[in-house]
PDB file of C-alpha atoms in Angstrom:
ATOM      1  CA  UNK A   1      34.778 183.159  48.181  1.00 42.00           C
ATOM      2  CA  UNK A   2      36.647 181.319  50.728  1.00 42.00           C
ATOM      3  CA  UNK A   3      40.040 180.783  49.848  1.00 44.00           C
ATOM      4  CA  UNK A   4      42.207 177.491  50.681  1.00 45.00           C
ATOM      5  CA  UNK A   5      45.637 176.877  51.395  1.00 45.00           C
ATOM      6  CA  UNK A   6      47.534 173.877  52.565  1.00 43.00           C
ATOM      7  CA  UNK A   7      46.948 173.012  55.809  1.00 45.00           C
ATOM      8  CA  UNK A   8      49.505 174.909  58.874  1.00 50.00           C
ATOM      9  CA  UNK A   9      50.822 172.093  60.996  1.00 50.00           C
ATOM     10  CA  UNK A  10      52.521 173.682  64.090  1.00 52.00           C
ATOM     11  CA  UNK A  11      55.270 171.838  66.282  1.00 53.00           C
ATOM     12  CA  UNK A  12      54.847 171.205  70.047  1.00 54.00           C
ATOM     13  CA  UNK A  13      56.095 174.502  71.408  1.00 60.00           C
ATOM     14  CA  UNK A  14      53.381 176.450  69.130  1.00 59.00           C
ATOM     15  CA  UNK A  15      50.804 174.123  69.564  1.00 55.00           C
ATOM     16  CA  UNK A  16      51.058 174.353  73.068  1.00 55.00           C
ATOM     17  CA  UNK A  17      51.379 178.368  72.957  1.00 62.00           C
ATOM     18  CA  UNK A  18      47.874 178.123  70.458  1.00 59.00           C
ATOM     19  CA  UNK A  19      45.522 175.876  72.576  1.00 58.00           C
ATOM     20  CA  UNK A  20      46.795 178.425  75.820  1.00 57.00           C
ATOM     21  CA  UNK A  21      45.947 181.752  73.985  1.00 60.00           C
ATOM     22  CA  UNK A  22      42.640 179.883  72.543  1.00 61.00           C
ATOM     23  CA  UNK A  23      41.408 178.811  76.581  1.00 56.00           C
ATOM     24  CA  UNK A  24      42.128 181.931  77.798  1.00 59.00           C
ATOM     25  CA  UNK A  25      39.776 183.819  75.892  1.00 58.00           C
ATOM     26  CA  UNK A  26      36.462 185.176  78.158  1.00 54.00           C
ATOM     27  CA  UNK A  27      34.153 182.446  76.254  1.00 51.00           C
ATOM     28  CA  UNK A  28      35.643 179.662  78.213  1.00 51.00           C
ATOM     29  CA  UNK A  29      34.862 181.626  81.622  1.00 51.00           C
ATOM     30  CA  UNK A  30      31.451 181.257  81.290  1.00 50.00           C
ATOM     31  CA  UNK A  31      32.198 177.125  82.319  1.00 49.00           C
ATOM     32  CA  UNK A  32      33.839 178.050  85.540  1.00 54.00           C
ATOM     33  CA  UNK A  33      31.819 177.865  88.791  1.00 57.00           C
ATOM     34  CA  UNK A  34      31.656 180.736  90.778  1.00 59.00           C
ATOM     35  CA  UNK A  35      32.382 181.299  94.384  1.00 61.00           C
ATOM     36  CA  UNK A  36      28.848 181.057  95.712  1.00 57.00           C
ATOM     37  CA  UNK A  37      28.826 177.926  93.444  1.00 63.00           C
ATOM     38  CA  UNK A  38      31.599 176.117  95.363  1.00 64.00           C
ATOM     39  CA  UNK A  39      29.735 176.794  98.526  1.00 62.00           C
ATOM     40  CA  UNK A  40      26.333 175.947  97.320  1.00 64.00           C
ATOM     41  CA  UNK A  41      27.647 172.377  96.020  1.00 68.00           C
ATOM     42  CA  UNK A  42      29.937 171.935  99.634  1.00 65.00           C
ATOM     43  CA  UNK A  43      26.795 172.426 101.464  1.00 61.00           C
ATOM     44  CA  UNK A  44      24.371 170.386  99.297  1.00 65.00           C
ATOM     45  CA  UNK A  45      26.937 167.525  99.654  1.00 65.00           C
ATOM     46  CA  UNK A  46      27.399 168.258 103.887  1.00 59.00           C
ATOM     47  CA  UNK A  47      23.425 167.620 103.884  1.00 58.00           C
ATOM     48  CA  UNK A  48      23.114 164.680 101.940  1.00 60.00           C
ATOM     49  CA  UNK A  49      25.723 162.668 104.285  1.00 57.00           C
ATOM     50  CA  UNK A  50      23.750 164.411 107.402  1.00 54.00           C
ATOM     51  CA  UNK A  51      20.899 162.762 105.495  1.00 49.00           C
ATOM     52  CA  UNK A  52      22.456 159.626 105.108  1.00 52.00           C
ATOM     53  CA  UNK A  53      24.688 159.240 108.465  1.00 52.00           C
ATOM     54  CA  UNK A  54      27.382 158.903 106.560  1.00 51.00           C
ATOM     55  CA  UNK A  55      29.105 161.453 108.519  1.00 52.00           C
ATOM     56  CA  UNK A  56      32.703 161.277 109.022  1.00 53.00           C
ATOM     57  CA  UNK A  57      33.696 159.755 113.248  1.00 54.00           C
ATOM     58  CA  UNK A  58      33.494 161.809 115.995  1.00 51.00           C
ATOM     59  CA  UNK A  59      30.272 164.386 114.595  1.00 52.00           C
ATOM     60  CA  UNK A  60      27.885 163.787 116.936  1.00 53.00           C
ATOM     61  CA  UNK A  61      24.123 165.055 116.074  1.00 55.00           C
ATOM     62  CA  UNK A  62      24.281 168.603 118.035  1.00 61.00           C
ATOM     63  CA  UNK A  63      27.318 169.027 116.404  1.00 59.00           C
ATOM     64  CA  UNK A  64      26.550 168.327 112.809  1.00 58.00           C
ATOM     65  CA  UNK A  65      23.133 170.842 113.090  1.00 60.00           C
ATOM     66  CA  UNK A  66      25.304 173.326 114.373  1.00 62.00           C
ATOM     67  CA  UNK A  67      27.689 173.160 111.541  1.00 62.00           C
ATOM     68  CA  UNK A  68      24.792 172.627 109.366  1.00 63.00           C
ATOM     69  CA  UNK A  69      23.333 175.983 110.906  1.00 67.00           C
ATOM     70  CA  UNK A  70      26.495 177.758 110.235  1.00 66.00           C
ATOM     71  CA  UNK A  71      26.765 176.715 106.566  1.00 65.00           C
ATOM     72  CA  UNK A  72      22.941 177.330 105.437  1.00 69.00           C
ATOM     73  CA  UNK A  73      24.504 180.934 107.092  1.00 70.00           C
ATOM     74  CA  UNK A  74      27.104 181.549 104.545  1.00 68.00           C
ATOM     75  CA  UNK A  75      25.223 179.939 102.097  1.00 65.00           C
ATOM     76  CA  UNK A  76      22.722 183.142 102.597  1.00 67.00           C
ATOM     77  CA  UNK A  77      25.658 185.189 103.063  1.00 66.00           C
ATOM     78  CA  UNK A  78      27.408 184.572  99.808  1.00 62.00           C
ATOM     79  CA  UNK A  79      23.671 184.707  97.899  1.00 61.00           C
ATOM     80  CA  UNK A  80      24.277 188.489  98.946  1.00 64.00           C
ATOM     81  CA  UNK A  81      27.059 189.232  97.877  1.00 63.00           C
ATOM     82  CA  UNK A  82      27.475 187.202  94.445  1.00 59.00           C
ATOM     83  CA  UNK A  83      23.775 186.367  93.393  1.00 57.00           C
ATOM     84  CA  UNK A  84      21.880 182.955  92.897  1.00 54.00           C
ATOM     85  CA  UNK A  85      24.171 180.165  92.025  1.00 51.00           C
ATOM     86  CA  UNK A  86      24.646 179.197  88.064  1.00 48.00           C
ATOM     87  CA  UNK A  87      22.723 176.612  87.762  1.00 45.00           C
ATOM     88  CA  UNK A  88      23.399 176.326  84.008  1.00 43.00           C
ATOM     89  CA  UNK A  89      26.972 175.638  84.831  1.00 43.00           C
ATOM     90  CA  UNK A  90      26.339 172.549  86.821  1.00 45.00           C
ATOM     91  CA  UNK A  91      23.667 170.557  84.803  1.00 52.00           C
ATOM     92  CA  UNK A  92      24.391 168.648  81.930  1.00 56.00           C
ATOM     93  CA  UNK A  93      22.806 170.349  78.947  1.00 62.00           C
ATOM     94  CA  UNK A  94      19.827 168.732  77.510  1.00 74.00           C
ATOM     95  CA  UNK A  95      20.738 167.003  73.742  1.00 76.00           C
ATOM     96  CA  UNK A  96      20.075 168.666  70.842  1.00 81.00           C
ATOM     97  CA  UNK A  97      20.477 168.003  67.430  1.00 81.00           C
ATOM     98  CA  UNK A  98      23.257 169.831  65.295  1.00 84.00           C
ATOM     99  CA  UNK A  99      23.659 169.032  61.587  1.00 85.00           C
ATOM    100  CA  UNK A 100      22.746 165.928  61.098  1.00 79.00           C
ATOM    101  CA  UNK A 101      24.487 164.384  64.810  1.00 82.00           C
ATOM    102  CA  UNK A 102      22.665 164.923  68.380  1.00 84.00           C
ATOM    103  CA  UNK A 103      25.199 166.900  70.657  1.00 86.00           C
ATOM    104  CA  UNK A 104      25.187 166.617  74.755  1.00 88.00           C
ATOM    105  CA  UNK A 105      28.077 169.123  74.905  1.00 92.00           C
ATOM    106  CA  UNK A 106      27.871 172.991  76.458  1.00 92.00           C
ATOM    107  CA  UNK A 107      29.055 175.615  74.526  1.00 93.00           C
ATOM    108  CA  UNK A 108      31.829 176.030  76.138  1.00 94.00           C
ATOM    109  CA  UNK A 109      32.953 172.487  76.487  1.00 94.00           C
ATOM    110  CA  UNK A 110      32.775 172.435  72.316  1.00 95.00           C
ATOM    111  CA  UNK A 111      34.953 175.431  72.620  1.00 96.00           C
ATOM    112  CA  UNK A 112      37.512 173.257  74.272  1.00 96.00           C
ATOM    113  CA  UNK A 113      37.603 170.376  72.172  1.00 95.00           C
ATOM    114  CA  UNK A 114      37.981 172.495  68.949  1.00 96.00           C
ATOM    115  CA  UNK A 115      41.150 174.387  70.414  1.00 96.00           C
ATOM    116  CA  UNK A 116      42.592 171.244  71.612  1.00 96.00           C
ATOM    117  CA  UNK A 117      42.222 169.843  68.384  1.00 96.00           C
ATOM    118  CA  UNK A 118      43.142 172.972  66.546  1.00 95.00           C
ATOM    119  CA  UNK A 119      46.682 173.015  68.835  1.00 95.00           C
ATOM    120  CA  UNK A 120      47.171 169.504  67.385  1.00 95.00           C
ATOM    121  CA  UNK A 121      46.717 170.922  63.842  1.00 95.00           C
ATOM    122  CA  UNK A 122      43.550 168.744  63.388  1.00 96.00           C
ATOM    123  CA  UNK A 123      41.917 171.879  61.564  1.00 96.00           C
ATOM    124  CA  UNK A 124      38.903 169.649  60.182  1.00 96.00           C
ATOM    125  CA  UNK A 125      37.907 168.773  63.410  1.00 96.00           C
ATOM    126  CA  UNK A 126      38.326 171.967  65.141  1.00 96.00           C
ATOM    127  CA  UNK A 127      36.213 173.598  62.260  1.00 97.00           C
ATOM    128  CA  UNK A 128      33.199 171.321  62.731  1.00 96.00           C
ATOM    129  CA  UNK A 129      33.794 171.288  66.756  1.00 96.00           C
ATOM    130  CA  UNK A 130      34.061 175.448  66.843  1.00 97.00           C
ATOM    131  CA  UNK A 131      30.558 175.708  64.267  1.00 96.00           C
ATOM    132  CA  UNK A 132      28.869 173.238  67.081  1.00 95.00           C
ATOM    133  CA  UNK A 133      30.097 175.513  69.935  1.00 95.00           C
ATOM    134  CA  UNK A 134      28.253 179.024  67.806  1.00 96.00           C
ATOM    135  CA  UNK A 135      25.067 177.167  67.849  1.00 94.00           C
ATOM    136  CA  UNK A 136      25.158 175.868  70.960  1.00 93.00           C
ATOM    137  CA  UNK A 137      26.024 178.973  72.287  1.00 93.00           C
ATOM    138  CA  UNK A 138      22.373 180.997  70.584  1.00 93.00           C
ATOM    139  CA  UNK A 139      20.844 177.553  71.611  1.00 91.00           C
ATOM    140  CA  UNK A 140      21.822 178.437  75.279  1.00 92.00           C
ATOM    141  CA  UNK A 141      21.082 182.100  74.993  1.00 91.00           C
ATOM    142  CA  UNK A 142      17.564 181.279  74.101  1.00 89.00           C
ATOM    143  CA  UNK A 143      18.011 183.085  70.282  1.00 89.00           C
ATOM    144  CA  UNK A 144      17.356 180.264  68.494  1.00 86.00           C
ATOM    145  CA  UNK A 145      15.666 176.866  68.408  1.00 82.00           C
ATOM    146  CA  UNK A 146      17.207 175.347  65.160  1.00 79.00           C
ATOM    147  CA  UNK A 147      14.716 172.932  63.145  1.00 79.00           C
ATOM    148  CA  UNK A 148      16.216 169.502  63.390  1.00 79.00           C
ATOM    149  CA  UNK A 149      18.037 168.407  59.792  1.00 84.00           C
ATOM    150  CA  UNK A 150      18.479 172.476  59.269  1.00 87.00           C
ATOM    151  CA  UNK A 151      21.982 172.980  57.446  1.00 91.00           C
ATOM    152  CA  UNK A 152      24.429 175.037  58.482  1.00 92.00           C
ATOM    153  CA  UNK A 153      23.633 177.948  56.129  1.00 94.00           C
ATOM    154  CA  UNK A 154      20.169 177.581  57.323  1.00 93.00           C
ATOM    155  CA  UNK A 155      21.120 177.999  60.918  1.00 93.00           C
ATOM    156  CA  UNK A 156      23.076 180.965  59.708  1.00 95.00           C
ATOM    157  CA  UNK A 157      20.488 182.735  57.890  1.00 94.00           C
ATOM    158  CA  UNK A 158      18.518 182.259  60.809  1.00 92.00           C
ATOM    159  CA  UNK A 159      20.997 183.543  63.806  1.00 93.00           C
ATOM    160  CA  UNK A 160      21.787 186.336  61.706  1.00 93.00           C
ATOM    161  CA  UNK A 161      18.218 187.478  62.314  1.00 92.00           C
ATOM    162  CA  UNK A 162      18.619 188.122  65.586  1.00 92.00           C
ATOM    163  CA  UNK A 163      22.399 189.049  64.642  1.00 94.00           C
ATOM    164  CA  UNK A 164      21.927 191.233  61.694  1.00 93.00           C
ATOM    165  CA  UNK A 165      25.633 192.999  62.342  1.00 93.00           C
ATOM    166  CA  UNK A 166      27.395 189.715  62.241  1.00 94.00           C
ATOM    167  CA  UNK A 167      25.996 188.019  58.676  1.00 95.00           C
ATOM    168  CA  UNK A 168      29.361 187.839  56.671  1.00 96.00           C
ATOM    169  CA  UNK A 169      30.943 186.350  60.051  1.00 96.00           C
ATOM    170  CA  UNK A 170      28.038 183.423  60.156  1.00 96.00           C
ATOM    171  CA  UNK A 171      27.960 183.098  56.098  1.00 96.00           C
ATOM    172  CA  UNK A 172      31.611 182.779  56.221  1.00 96.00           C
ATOM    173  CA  UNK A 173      31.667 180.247  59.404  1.00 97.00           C
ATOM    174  CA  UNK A 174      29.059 177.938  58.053  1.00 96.00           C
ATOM    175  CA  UNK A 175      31.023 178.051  54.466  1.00 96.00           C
ATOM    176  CA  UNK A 176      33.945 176.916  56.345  1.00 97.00           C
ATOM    177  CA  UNK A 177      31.988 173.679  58.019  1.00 96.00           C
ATOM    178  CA  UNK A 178      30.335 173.125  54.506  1.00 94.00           C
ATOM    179  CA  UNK A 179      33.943 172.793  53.076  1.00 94.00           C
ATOM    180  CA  UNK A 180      35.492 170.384  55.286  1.00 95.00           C
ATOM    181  CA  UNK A 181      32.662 168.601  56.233  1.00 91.00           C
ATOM    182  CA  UNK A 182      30.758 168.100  53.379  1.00 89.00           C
ATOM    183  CA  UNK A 183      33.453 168.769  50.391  1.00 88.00           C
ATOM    184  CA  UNK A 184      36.161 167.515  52.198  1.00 87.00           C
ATOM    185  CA  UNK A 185      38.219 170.278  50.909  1.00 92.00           C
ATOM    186  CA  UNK A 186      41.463 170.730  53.665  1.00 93.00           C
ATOM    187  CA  UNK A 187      40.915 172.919  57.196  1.00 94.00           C
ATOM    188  CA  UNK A 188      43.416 175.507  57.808  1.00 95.00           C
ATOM    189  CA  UNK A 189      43.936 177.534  60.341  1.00 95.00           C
ATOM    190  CA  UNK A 190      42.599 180.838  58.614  1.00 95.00           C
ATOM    191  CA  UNK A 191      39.476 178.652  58.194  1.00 95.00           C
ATOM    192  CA  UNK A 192      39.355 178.001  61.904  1.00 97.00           C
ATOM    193  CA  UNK A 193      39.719 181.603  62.768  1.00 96.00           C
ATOM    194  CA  UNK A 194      36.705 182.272  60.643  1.00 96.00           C
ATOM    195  CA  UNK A 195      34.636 180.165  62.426  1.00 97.00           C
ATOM    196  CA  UNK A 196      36.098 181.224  65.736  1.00 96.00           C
ATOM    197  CA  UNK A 197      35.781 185.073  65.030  1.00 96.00           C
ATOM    198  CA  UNK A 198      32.271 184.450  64.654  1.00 96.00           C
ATOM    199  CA  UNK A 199      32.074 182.560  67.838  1.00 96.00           C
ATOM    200  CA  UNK A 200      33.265 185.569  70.001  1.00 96.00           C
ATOM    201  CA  UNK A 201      31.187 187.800  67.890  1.00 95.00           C
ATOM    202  CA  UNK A 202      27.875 186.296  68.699  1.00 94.00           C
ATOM    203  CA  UNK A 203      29.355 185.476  72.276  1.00 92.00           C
ATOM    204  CA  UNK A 204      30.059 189.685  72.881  1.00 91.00           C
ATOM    205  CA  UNK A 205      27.035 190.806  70.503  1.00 88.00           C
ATOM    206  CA  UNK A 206      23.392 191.442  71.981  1.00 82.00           C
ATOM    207  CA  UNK A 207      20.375 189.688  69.777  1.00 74.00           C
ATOM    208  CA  UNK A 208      17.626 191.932  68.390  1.00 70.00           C
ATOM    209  CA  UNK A 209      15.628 189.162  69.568  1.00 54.00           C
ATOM    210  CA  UNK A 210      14.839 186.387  72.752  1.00 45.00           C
ATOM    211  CA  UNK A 211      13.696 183.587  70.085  1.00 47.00           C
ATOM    212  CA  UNK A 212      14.136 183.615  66.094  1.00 48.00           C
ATOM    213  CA  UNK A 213      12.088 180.681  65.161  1.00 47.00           C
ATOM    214  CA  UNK A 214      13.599 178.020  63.029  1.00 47.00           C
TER     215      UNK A 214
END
């Protein structure tokens, strides 16, 4: 049994201090392009203008294969040393539909509304926005293809298939969503951490499984 308190409105200073210890958790690295990601998009963009003379005055044609030549070098270079580029972090994720609304949002993009609406104190919102970010986040892992119209508890019955250790944590997280979304019973901010402790769980655990189906 969940249980509910009023809701804990912080002032600026704490706000502040909340949404900055929420964004620098690891879940919200996974969003950030890596080095050989900076270089891949630099020289896709150098091609397309060599493509498209668009190329700034004073490259002449030598010139610009030469620098081309030296780019598609590091390019190869930096595959070497830090791996293909993350292509997942660069394209728009595909919709899908969550609960009843159809989501274009990454994981980790949901991850940063919630806290930014958790700093403001908007615990309702950051409840429902942290719930979306868990299942978007076994959506992008592969685990799980939720049916569409599944509920929450559904979705959590199912994850915690291929998440067996973390059941109380998902049965507890979709209880919160049911309660402010549905019952429209208050958010608080021991609600939120529910939802957000099973978040990171599933975010550091290993699934049993590549697909649970829905």
């Amino acid at each position: 049994m969940i249980a509910h308190g009023p809701p804990l409105i912080p002032d600026g200073d704490e706000a502040r201090e909340w949404a900055e210890r929420e964004l620098s958790r690891p879940v919200y690295a996974e969003a950030q392009p890596t080095p050989l990601d900076r270089i891949a998009r630099a020289v896709a963009e150098f091609f397309e203008d060599l493509l498209s003379s668009e190329l700034p005055g004073g490259w002449s044609g030598p010139l610009a294969l030469v620098v081309a030549l030296v780019l598609t070098g590091l390019l190869v270079a930096a595959f070497l040393i830090w791996g293909r580029p993350r292509l997942s972090a660069r394209s728009a994720p595909s919709p899908l539909e969550l609960f009843g609304e159809e989501e274009r949002r990454s994981a980790a993009q949901l991850r940063r509304a919630a806290a930014a609406e958790a700093a403001a104190g908007r615990w309702e919102d950051a409840i429902v926005l942290r719930f979306r970010a868990l299942a978007r986040g076994v959506v992008e892992r592969g685990v799980l293809e939720p049916a569409p119209g599944a509920t929450v508890h559904a979705f959590a019955r199912q994850a915690a298939l291929a998440f067996p250790v973390e059941v109380e944590r998902l049965d507890a997280a979709a209880s919160a969503f049911d309660d402010v979304r549905y019952l429209r019973r208050p958010g608080t901010a021991a609600l939120y951490a529910r939802v957000a402790d099973a978040d990171d769980a599933l975010v550091a655990a290993r699934s049993i499984s590549t697909t649970v189906p829905a």
